[in-house]
Short mmCIF file of C-alpha atoms and ligand atoms in Angstrom, two decimals:
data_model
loop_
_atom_site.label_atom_id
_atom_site.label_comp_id
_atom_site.label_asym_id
_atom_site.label_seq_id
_atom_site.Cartn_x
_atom_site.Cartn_y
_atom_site.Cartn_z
CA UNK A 1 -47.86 -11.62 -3.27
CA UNK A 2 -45.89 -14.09 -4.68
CA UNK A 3 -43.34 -12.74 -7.49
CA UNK A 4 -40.69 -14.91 -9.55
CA UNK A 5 -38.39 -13.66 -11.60
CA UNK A 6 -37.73 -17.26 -13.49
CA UNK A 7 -34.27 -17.01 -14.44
CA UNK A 8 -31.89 -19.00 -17.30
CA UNK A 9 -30.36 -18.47 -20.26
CA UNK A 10 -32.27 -19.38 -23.92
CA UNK A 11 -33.66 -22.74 -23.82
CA UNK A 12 -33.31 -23.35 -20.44
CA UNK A 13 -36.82 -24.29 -20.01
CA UNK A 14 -38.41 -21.08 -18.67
CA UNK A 15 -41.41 -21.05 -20.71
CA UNK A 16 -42.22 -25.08 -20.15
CA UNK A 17 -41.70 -24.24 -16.29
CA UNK A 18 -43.86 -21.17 -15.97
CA UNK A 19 -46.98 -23.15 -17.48
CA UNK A 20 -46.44 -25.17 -14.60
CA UNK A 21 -46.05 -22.70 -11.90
CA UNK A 22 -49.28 -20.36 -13.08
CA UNK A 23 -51.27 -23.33 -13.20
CA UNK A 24 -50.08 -24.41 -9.56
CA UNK A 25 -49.95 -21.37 -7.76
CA UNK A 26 -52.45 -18.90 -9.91
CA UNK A 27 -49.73 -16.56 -10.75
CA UNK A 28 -49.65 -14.29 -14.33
CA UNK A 29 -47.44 -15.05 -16.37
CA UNK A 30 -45.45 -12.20 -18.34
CA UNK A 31 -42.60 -13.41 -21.01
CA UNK A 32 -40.90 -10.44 -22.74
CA UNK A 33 -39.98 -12.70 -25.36
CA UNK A 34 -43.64 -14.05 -25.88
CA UNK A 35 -45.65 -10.72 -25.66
CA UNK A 36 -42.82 -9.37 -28.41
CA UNK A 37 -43.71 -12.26 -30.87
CA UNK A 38 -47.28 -11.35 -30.26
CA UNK A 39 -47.03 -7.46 -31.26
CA UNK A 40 -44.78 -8.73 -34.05
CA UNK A 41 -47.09 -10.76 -35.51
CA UNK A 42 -50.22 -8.87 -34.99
CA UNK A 43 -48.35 -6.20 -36.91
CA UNK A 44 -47.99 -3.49 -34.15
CA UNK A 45 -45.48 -0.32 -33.47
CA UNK A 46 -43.96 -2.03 -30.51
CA UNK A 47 -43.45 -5.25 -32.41
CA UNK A 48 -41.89 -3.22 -35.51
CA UNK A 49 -39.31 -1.90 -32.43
CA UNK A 50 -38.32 -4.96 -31.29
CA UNK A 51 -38.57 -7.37 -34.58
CA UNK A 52 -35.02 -6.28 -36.05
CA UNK A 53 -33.17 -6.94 -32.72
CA UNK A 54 -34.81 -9.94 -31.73
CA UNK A 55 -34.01 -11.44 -35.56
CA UNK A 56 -29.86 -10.32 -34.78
CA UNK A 57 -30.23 -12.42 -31.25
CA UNK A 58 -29.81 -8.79 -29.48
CA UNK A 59 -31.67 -7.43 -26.55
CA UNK A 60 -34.44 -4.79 -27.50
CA UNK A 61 -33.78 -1.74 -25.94
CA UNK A 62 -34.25 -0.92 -22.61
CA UNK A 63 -36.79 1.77 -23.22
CA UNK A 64 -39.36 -0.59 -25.23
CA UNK A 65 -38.98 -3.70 -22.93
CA UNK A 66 -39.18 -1.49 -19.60
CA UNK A 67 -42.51 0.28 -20.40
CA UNK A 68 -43.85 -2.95 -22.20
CA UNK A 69 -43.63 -4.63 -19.16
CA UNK A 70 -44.82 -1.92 -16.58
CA UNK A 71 -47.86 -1.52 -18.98
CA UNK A 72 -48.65 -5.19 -18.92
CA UNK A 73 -48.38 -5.19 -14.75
CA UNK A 74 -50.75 -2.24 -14.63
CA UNK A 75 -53.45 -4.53 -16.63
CA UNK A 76 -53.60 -7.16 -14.08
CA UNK A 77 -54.01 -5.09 -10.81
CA UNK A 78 -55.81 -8.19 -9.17
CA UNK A 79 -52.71 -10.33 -10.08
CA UNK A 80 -52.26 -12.94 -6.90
CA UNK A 81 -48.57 -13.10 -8.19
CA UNK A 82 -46.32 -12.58 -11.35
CA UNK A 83 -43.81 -14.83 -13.03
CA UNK A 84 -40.80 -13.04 -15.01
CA UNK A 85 -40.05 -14.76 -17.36
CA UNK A 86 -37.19 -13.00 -19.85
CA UNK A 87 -36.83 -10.15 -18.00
CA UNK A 88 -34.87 -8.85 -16.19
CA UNK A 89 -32.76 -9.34 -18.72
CA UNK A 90 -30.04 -7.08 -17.34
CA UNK A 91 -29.18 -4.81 -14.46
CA UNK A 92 -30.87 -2.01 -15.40
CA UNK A 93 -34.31 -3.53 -15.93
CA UNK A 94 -34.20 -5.67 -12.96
CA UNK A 95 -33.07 -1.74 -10.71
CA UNK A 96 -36.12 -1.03 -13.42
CA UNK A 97 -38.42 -3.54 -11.93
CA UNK A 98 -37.53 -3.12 -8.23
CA UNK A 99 -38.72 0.30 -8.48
CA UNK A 100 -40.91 -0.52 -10.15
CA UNK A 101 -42.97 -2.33 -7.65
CA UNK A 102 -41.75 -0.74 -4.66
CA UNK A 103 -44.24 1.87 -5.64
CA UNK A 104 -46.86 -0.72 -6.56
CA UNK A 105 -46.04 -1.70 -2.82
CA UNK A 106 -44.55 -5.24 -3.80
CA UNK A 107 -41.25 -6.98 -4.58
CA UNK A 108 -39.78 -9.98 -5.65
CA UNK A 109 -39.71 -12.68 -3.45
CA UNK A 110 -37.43 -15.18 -5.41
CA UNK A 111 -35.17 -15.68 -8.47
CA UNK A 112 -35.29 -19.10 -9.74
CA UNK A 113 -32.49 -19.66 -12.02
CA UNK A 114 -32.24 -22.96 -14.17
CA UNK A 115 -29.06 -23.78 -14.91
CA UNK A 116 -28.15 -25.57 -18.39
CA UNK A 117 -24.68 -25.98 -19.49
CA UNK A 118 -24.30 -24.52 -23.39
CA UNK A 119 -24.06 -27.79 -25.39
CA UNK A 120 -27.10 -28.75 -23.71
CA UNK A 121 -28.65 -25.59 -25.22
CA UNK A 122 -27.80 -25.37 -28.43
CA UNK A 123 -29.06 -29.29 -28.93
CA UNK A 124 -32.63 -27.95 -27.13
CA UNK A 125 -32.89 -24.83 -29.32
CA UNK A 126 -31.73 -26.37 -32.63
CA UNK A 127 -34.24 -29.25 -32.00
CA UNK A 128 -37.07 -26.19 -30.88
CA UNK A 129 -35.91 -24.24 -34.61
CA UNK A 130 -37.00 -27.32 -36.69
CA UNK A 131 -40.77 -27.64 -35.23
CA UNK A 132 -41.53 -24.34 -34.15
CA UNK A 133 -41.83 -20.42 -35.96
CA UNK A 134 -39.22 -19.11 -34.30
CA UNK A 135 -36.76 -18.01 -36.66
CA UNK A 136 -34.18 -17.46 -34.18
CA UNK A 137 -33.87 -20.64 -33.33
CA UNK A 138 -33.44 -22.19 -36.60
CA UNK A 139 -30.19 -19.86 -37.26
CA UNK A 140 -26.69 -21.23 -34.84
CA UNK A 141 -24.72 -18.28 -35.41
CA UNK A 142 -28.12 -16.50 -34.08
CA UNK A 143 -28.29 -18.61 -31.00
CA UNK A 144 -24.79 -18.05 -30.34
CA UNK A 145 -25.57 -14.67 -30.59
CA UNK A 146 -28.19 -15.18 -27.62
CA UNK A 147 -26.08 -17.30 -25.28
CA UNK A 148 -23.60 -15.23 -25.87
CA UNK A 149 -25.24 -11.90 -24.76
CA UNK A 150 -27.07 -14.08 -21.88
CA UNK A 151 -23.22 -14.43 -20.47
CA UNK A 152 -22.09 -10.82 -20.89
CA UNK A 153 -25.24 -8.46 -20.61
CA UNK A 154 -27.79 -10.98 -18.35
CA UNK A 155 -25.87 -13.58 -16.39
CA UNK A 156 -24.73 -10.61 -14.13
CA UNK A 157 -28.45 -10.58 -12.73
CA UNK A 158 -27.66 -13.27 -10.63
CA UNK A 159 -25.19 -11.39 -8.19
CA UNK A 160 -27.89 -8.41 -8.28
CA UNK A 161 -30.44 -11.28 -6.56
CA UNK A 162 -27.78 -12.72 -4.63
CA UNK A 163 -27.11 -9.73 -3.12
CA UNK A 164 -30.70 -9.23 -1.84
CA UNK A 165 -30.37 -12.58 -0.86
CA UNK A 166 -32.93 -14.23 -3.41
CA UNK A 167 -31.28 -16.16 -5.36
CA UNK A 168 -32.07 -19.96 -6.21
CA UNK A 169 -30.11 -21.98 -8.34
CA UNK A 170 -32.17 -24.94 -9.47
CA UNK A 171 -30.20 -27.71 -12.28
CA UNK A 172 -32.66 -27.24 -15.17
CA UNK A 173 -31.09 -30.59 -16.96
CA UNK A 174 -33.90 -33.75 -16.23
CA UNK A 175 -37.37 -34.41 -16.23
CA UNK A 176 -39.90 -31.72 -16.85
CA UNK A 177 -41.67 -32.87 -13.33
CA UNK A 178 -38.27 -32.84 -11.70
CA UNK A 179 -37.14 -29.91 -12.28
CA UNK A 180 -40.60 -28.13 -11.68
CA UNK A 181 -40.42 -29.94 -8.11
CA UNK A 182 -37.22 -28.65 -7.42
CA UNK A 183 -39.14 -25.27 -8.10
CA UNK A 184 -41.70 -26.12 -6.03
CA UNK A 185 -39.66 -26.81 -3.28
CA UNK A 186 -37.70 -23.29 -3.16
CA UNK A 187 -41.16 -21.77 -3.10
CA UNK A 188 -42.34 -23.67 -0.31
CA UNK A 189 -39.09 -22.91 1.46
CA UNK A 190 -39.86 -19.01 1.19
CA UNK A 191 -43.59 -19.39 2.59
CA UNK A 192 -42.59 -21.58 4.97
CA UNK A 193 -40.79 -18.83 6.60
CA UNK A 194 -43.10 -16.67 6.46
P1 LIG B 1 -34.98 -17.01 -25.35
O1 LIG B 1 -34.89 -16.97 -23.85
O2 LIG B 1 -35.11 -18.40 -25.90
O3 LIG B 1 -33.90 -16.22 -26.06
P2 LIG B 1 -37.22 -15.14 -25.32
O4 LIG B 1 -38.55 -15.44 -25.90
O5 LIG B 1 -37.12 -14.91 -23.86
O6 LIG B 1 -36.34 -16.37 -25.79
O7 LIG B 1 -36.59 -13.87 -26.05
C1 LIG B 1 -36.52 -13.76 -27.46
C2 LIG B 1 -35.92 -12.40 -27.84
O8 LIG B 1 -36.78 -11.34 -27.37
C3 LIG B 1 -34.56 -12.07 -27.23
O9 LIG B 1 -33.49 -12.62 -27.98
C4 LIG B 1 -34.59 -10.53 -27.27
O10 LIG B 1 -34.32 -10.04 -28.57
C5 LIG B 1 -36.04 -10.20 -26.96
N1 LIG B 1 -36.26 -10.00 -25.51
C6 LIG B 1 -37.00 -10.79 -24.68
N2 LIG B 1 -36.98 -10.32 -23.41
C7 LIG B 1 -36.20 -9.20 -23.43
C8 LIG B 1 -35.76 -8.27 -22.44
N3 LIG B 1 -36.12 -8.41 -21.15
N4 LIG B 1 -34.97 -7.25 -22.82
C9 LIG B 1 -34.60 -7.10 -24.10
N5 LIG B 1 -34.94 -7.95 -25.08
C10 LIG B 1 -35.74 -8.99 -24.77
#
C-alpha cells in the first residue's frame, strides 16, 4: 500500500496536488477539510460540530476529526492507497492515525510536505476567497488565524515524520507540473527501494 500524508500549511497547494497524485497512482483521496464542507453543507450533525470552528480558523476537535476519518478508511477497504490530505493536523491525530493502521496492518510510507513561505500564502488564499465559497478565505484576520495555528499546533508534525524517518520536504512555490514532479520523484524514490 501506498499511503501519503500530503503535508503544508493553508494554501499550500495540497488539494491541487492530490488530484494529481489519485489520478496517477489510483490512490483515495481523504481531505478533512473537504469532507467537513460536505457534512456542513448537506446539513449534517458532524458538519454542525465542526462549522463554528472551522468559521474562527480553529482546528475541530480531536474527537470529531479522529473518528471522521477512521470511518471514512473503513468505507474503502479495497483502497490501493490513501492520500492525507489535512490531517494529521497535529500530534495526536497523526499517534491517532499510526494506530490506527497498524491494526488495519498498514502505515504510512511518506510525508510530503510543500513548503510555502507566508506572504506567498496569504496572496494564494486571498486570491482563492474572491472566486470560491469558502468563507474562510475571504476573511485575513481568519487566515491569520489558520497559518497561525498551522505554526504552533501542526508544523510540529514534521519532527514526528522525521523521526520515523519519512519526511519529504518538497518547495511547493512554481508550476503546478513542477511541483507535482518533484512529488513524483520522492515516491519513486521509496518504491525504488523496495
Ligand atoms: P486549509 O488547509 O486551506 O486551511 P482545509 O480544507 O484543510 O483548508 O481545512 C479547513 C478547516 O477545516 C480548518 O481550518 C479546520 O477548521 C478544519 N479541519 C480540517 N482538517 C482538520 C483536522 N485534521 N483537524 C482539525 N480540524 C480540521
Amino acid at each position: 500500500m501506498l499511503n501519503i500524508v500530503l503535508f503544508g500549511p493553508p494554501g499550500a497547494g495540497k488539494g491541487t496536488q492530490s488530484a494529481k497524485l489519485i489520478e496517477k497512482y489510483g490512490l483515495v483521496h481523504l481531505s478533512t477539510g473537504d469532507i467537513f464542507r460536505a457534512n456542513i453543507k448537506g446539513n449534517t450533525e458532524l458538519g454542525a460540530k465542526a462549522k463554528s470552528y472551522m468559521d474562527q480558523g480553529k482546528l475541530v476537535p480531536d474527537e470529531v476529526t479522529i473518528s471522521m476519518l477512521e470511518a471514512e478508511v473503513a468505507e474503502t477497504p479495497e483502497a490501493k492507497g490513501y492520500i492525507f490530505d489535512g490531517f494529521p493536523r497535529n500530534k495526536f491525530q497523526a499517534e491517532s492515525l499510526d494506530e490506527f493502521l497498524e491494526i488495519l496492518g498498514c502505515s504510512i510510507t511518506l510525508m510530503l510536505a510543500l513548503e510555502v513561505e507566508e506572504d506567498e500564502l496569504r496572496t494564494r488564499l486571498l486570491l482563492r476567497g474572491k472566486d470560491s465559497a469558502r468563507a474562510d478565505d475571504v476573511d485575513p484576520a481568519i487566515i491569520q488565524k489558520r497559518i497561525d495555528v498551522y505554526n504552533n499546533e501542526t508544523a510540529p508534525v514534521k519532527d514526528y515524520y522525521s523521526a520515523q524517518g519519512k519526511y519529504r520536504g518538497i518547495n511547493g512555490v512554481g508550476s503546478i507540473d513542477g511541483v507535482f514532479g518533484q512529488l513524483c520523484e520522492e515516491i519513486k524514490g521509496i518504491s525504488s527501494k523496495e
